């Protein structure tokens, strides 16, 4: 079942009562949806998630519910906290986990899971495709988020990925600069190893920009789509074989160079 409820309260009501009455859904289903971030309220010009089902609301408050049983039933793998550096933390995001939530909920997002785990404010710094896995940073105060985001925006963050692609390749720092959605995009691709048995190659990709699906599009444009890429290649039994495995940057908070790399147990796209 998928439904959207949008109402403005004519009188004081508890959120759960108003939404249950308007939607015909049980109070338990409404409470679950609210806990998972599918309910929004507009207060003093700001639209925010409303998680407290029993909150008493004043007349004139706008309530919105984005209810999708399939979304709410999802249970992705848990992320792994690699380092807590105080003002930001370092995580391993598994395949299938969103970077942040949508209007339909945020329980399947790294941002919300980190917030629950650390019991601290969490701010998104950068994104990683839901289908991909690997390193992500989460900031814990607005100033840290702004400073670290600038590292990505100013291209001073060195970002390295590994991908298993179809076909035998022999790339040596191959430059790919095909624009993505009309915007400049630059990737450099190097072959690490090839497998004649299944006709695949392991490549390392360093990106200088961070456009949507940039690596997936660039590798597909070379005729070597990533294994498991249902958008630019062909679906496969395994998830998208794309891994963000290393970050290097001069930290604007500590003023020290920082290199982050996935530990052995999580780096599942290593050379044989």
Coordinates of N, CA, C and O in Angstrom, one line a residue, residues 28-126:
X28 N -1.0 1.7 15.2 CA 0.3 1.1 15.2 C 1.1 1.3 13.9 O 2.3 1.6 14.0
X29 N 0.4 1.3 12.8 CA 1.1 1.5 11.5 C 1.5 3.0 11.4 O 2.6 3.3 10.9
X30 N 0.7 3.9 11.9 CA 1.0 5.3 11.9 C 2.2 5.6 12.8 O 3.2 6.3 12.4
X31 N 2.2 5.0 13.9 CA 3.4 5.2 14.9 C 4.6 4.6 14.2 O 5.7 5.3 14.3
X32 N 4.6 3.5 13.6 CA 5.8 2.9 12.9 C 6.3 3.8 11.8 O 7.5 4.1 11.7
X33 N 5.3 4.4 11.0 CA 5.7 5.3 9.9 C 6.3 6.5 10.5 O 7.3 7.1 9.9
X34 N 5.8 7.1 11.6 CA 6.4 8.3 12.2 C 7.8 8.0 12.7 O 8.7 8.8 12.5
X35 N 7.9 6.9 13.4 CA 9.3 6.6 13.9 C 10.3 6.5 12.8 O 11.5 6.8 13.0
X36 N 9.9 6.0 11.7 CA 10.8 5.8 10.5 C 10.9 7.0 9.6 O 11.5 6.9 8.6
X37 N 10.3 8.1 10.1 CA 10.6 9.3 9.3 C 9.7 9.6 8.2 O 10.1 10.4 7.3
X38 N 8.5 9.0 8.1 CA 7.6 9.2 7.0 C 6.6 10.3 7.2 O 5.7 10.6 6.3
X39 N 6.6 11.0 8.4 CA 5.6 12.0 8.7 C 6.3 13.3 8.8 O 7.4 13.4 9.4
X40 N 5.7 14.4 8.3 CA 6.2 15.7 8.3 C 5.2 16.7 8.9 O 4.0 16.5 8.7
X41 N 5.7 17.8 9.5 CA 4.8 18.8 10.0 C 5.4 20.2 9.6 O 6.7 20.3 9.6
X42 N 4.6 21.1 9.3 CA 5.1 22.5 9.0 C 4.7 23.4 10.2 O 3.6 23.6 10.5
X43 N 5.8 24.0 10.8 CA 5.6 24.8 12.0 C 6.5 26.0 11.8 O 7.7 25.9 11.6
X44 N 5.9 27.2 11.9 CA 6.6 28.5 11.8 C 7.4 28.5 10.5 O 8.6 29.0 10.5
X45 N 6.8 28.1 9.4 CA 7.4 28.1 8.1 C 8.5 27.1 7.8 O 9.0 27.0 6.7
X46 N 8.7 26.2 8.8 CA 9.7 25.1 8.6 C 9.0 23.8 8.5 O 8.1 23.5 9.3
X47 N 9.4 22.9 7.6 CA 8.9 21.6 7.4 C 9.9 20.6 7.9 O 11.0 20.5 7.4
X48 N 9.5 19.9 9.0 CA 10.4 18.9 9.6 C 9.7 17.6 9.8 O 8.5 17.5 9.8
X49 N 10.6 16.6 10.0 CA 10.0 15.2 10.3 C 9.4 15.3 11.7 O 9.9 15.9 12.7
X50 N 8.3 14.6 11.9 CA 7.6 14.5 13.2 C 7.6 13.0 13.6 O 7.0 12.2 12.9
X51 N 8.3 12.7 14.6 CA 8.4 11.3 15.1 C 7.5 11.0 16.3 O 7.3 9.8 16.5
X52 N 7.2 12.0 17.1 CA 6.4 11.7 18.3 C 4.9 11.6 18.0 O 4.3 12.6 17.7
X53 N 4.4 10.4 18.1 CA 3.0 10.2 17.7 C 2.0 10.9 18.5 O 0.9 11.3 18.1
X54 N 2.3 11.1 19.8 CA 1.4 11.6 20.8 C 1.5 13.1 20.9 O 0.9 13.7 21.8
X55 N 2.3 13.8 20.1 CA 2.5 15.2 20.2 C 1.1 15.9 20.0 O 0.4 15.7 19.0
X56 N 0.8 16.8 20.9 CA -0.4 17.7 20.7 C -0.1 18.8 19.8 O 0.9 19.6 20.0
X57 N -0.9 18.9 18.7 CA -0.7 20.0 17.7 C -1.8 21.0 17.7 O -2.9 20.7 18.0
X58 N -1.4 22.3 17.5 CA -2.4 23.4 17.5 C -3.1 23.5 16.1 O -2.6 22.9 15.1
X59 N -4.2 24.1 16.1 CA -5.0 24.3 14.9 C -4.1 25.1 13.9 O -3.3 25.9 14.2
X60 N -4.2 24.7 12.6 CA -3.4 25.4 11.5 C -2.2 24.7 11.2 O -1.5 25.0 10.2
X61 N -1.8 23.7 12.0 CA -0.5 22.9 11.7 C -0.8 22.0 10.5 O -1.9 21.4 10.4
X62 N 0.1 22.0 9.5 CA 0.0 21.1 8.4 C 0.7 19.8 8.6 O 1.9 19.8 9.1
X63 N 0.0 18.7 8.4 CA 0.6 17.4 8.6 C 0.6 16.7 7.2 O -0.3 16.7 6.5
X64 N 1.8 16.0 7.0 CA 1.9 15.2 5.8 C 2.4 13.8 6.1 O 3.4 13.7 6.9
X65 N 1.8 12.8 5.5 CA 2.3 11.4 5.7 C 2.5 10.8 4.4 O 1.7 10.8 3.5
X66 N 3.7 10.3 4.2 CA 4.1 9.6 3.0 C 4.3 8.1 3.3 O 5.3 7.7 3.8
X67 N 3.2 7.3 3.1 CA 3.2 5.9 3.6 C 3.4 5.0 2.4 O 2.6 4.9 1.5
X68 N 4.4 4.2 2.5 CA 4.7 3.1 1.5 C 5.1 1.9 2.3 O 6.2 1.9 2.9
X69 N 4.3 0.9 2.2 CA 4.6 -0.4 3.0 C 5.9 -1.0 2.6 O 6.7 -1.5 3.4
X70 N 6.3 -0.9 1.3 CA 7.5 -1.6 0.8 C 8.7 -0.8 1.4 O 9.7 -1.4 1.8
X71 N 8.6 0.5 1.4 CA 9.8 1.3 1.9 C 9.9 1.1 3.4 O 11.0 0.9 3.9
X72 N 8.8 1.1 4.1 CA 8.9 1.0 5.6 C 9.3 -0.4 6.0 O 9.8 -0.6 7.1
X73 N 9.1 -1.4 5.2 CA 9.5 -2.8 5.5 C 10.9 -3.1 5.2 O 11.4 -4.2 5.6
X74 N 11.6 -2.2 4.6 CA 13.0 -2.5 4.2 C 13.9 -2.6 5.4 O 13.8 -1.8 6.4
X75 N 14.9 -3.5 5.4 CA 15.8 -3.7 6.5 C 17.2 -3.9 5.9 O 17.7 -5.0 5.8
X76 N 17.9 -2.8 5.6 CA 19.3 -2.9 5.0 C 20.3 -3.3 6.1 O 20.0 -3.3 7.3
X77 N 21.5 -3.7 5.6 CA 22.5 -4.1 6.5 C 23.0 -2.8 7.3 O 22.8 -1.7 6.8
X78 N 23.4 -3.1 8.5 CA 23.9 -2.0 9.4 C 25.2 -1.4 8.9 O 26.1 -2.2 8.4
X79 N 25.4 -0.1 9.0 CA 26.7 0.5 8.7 C 27.7 0.2 9.8 O 27.3 -0.3 10.9
X80 N 29.0 0.4 9.6 CA 30.0 0.1 10.5 C 30.7 1.4 10.9 O 31.2 2.1 10.0
X81 N 30.8 1.7 12.2 CA 31.5 2.9 12.6 C 33.0 2.5 12.7 O 33.4 1.7 13.4
X82 N 33.8 3.2 11.8 CA 35.2 2.9 11.8 C 36.0 3.8 12.7 O 37.0 3.4 13.3
X83 N 35.7 5.1 12.8 CA 36.4 6.0 13.7 C 35.4 7.1 14.1 O 34.7 7.7 13.3
X84 N 35.5 7.5 15.4 CA 34.8 8.6 15.9 C 35.8 9.7 16.2 O 36.5 9.6 17.2
X85 N 35.8 10.7 15.4 CA 36.8 11.8 15.6 C 36.3 13.0 16.3 O 36.8 14.1 16.2
X86 N 35.1 12.8 16.9 CA 34.6 13.9 17.7 C 33.6 14.8 16.9 O 32.4 14.7 17.0
X87 N 34.2 15.7 16.1 CA 33.4 16.6 15.3 C 32.9 15.9 14.0 O 32.0 16.5 13.3
X88 N 33.5 14.8 13.6 CA 33.0 14.0 12.5 C 33.3 12.5 12.8 O 34.2 12.2 13.6
X89 N 32.7 11.7 12.1 CA 32.9 10.2 12.2 C 33.0 9.6 10.8 O 32.6 10.1 9.8
X90 N 33.7 8.5 10.8 CA 34.0 7.7 9.6 C 33.2 6.4 9.6 O 33.3 5.7 10.6
X91 N 32.5 6.1 8.5 CA 31.7 5.0 8.5 C 31.9 4.1 7.2 O 32.3 4.7 6.2
X92 N 31.6 2.9 7.3 CA 31.4 2.0 6.1 C 30.0 1.9 5.8 O 29.2 1.4 6.7
X93 N 29.6 2.3 4.6 CA 28.2 2.2 4.2 C 28.0 1.0 3.4 O 28.7 0.8 2.3
X94 N 27.2 0.0 3.8 CA 27.0 -1.2 2.9 C 26.2 -1.0 1.7 O 25.5 0.1 1.6
X95 N 26.2 -1.9 0.8 CA 25.3 -1.9 -0.4 C 23.8 -1.8 0.1 O 23.4 -2.4 1.0
X96 N 23.1 -0.9 -0.6 CA 21.6 -0.8 -0.3 C 21.2 0.2 0.7 O 20.0 0.5 0.9
X97 N 22.2 0.7 1.4 CA 21.9 1.7 2.4 C 22.0 3.1 1.8 O 23.0 3.5 1.1
X98 N 21.0 3.9 2.0 CA 20.9 5.3 1.5 C 21.9 6.2 2.3 O 22.1 5.9 3.5
X99 N 22.4 7.3 1.7 CA 23.2 8.2 2.4 C 22.3 9.0 3.3 O 22.6 9.2 4.5
X100 N 21.1 9.5 2.8 CA 20.2 10.2 3.6 C 18.8 9.7 3.2 O 18.6 9.1 2.1
X101 N 17.8 10.0 4.0 CA 16.4 9.6 3.7 C 15.7 10.4 2.7 O 16.3 11.4 2.1
X102 N 14.5 10.0 2.4 CA 13.6 10.8 1.5 C 12.3 11.1 2.2 O 12.2 10.9 3.4
X103 N 11.4 11.7 1.5 CA 10.1 12.1 2.2 C 9.4 10.8 2.7 O 8.5 10.9 3.6
X104 N 9.7 9.7 2.1 CA 9.0 8.4 2.5 C 9.6 7.7 3.7 O 9.2 6.7 4.1
X105 N 10.7 8.3 4.3 CA 11.3 7.7 5.5 C 12.8 7.8 5.4 O 13.4 8.1 4.4
X106 N 13.4 7.7 6.6 CA 14.9 7.8 6.7 C 15.5 6.6 7.5 O 16.7 6.7 7.8
X107 N 14.7 5.6 7.8 CA 15.3 4.5 8.7 C 16.3 3.7 7.9 O 17.0 2.9 8.5
X108 N 16.3 3.8 6.5 CA 17.2 3.0 5.7 C 18.4 3.9 5.3 O 19.0 3.7 4.2
X109 N 18.7 5.0 6.1 CA 19.8 5.9 5.7 C 20.9 5.9 6.7 O 20.7 5.7 7.9
X110 N 22.1 6.1 6.2 CA 23.3 6.2 7.1 C 23.1 7.3 8.1 O 23.5 7.2 9.3
X111 N 22.6 8.4 7.6 CA 22.5 9.6 8.4 C 21.7 9.3 9.7 O 22.0 9.7 10.8
X112 N 20.5 8.7 9.5 CA 19.6 8.4 10.6 C 20.2 7.3 11.5 O 20.2 7.4 12.8
X113 N 20.8 6.3 11.0 CA 21.4 5.3 11.8 C 22.6 5.8 12.6 O 22.8 5.4 13.8
X114 N 23.4 6.7 12.0 CA 24.5 7.3 12.8 C 23.9 8.2 13.9 O 24.5 8.2 15.0
X115 N 22.9 8.9 13.7 CA 22.2 9.7 14.7 C 21.7 8.9 15.9 O 21.9 9.3 17.0
X116 N 21.1 7.8 15.6 CA 20.6 6.9 16.6 C 21.8 6.3 17.4 O 21.8 6.2 18.6
X117 N 22.8 5.8 16.7 CA 23.9 5.1 17.3 C 24.7 6.0 18.2 O 25.1 5.7 19.3
X118 N 25.0 7.2 17.7 CA 25.9 8.1 18.4 C 25.2 9.1 19.4 O 25.8 9.8 20.2
X119 N 23.8 9.2 19.2 CA 23.0 10.1 20.0 C 23.6 11.5 19.9 O 23.7 12.2 20.9
X120 N 23.9 11.9 18.7 CA 24.4 13.3 18.4 C 23.8 13.8 17.1 O 23.4 13.0 16.3
X121 N 23.8 15.1 16.9 CA 23.3 15.6 15.6 C 24.2 15.1 14.5 O 25.5 14.9 14.7
X122 N 23.7 14.8 13.3 CA 24.4 14.3 12.2 C 24.1 15.2 11.0 O 23.0 15.5 10.7
X123 N 25.2 15.5 10.2 CA 25.0 16.4 9.1 C 25.7 15.7 7.9 O 26.9 15.2 8.0
X124 N 25.0 15.6 6.7 CA 25.6 15.0 5.6 C 26.7 15.8 5.0 O 26.5 17.1 4.8
X125 N 27.8 15.2 4.6 CA 28.9 16.0 4.0 C 29.0 15.7 2.5 O 29.3 16.5 1.7
X126 N 28.8 14.4 2.2 CA 28.9 14.0 0.8 C 28.0 12.8 0.6 O 27.4 12.3 1.5

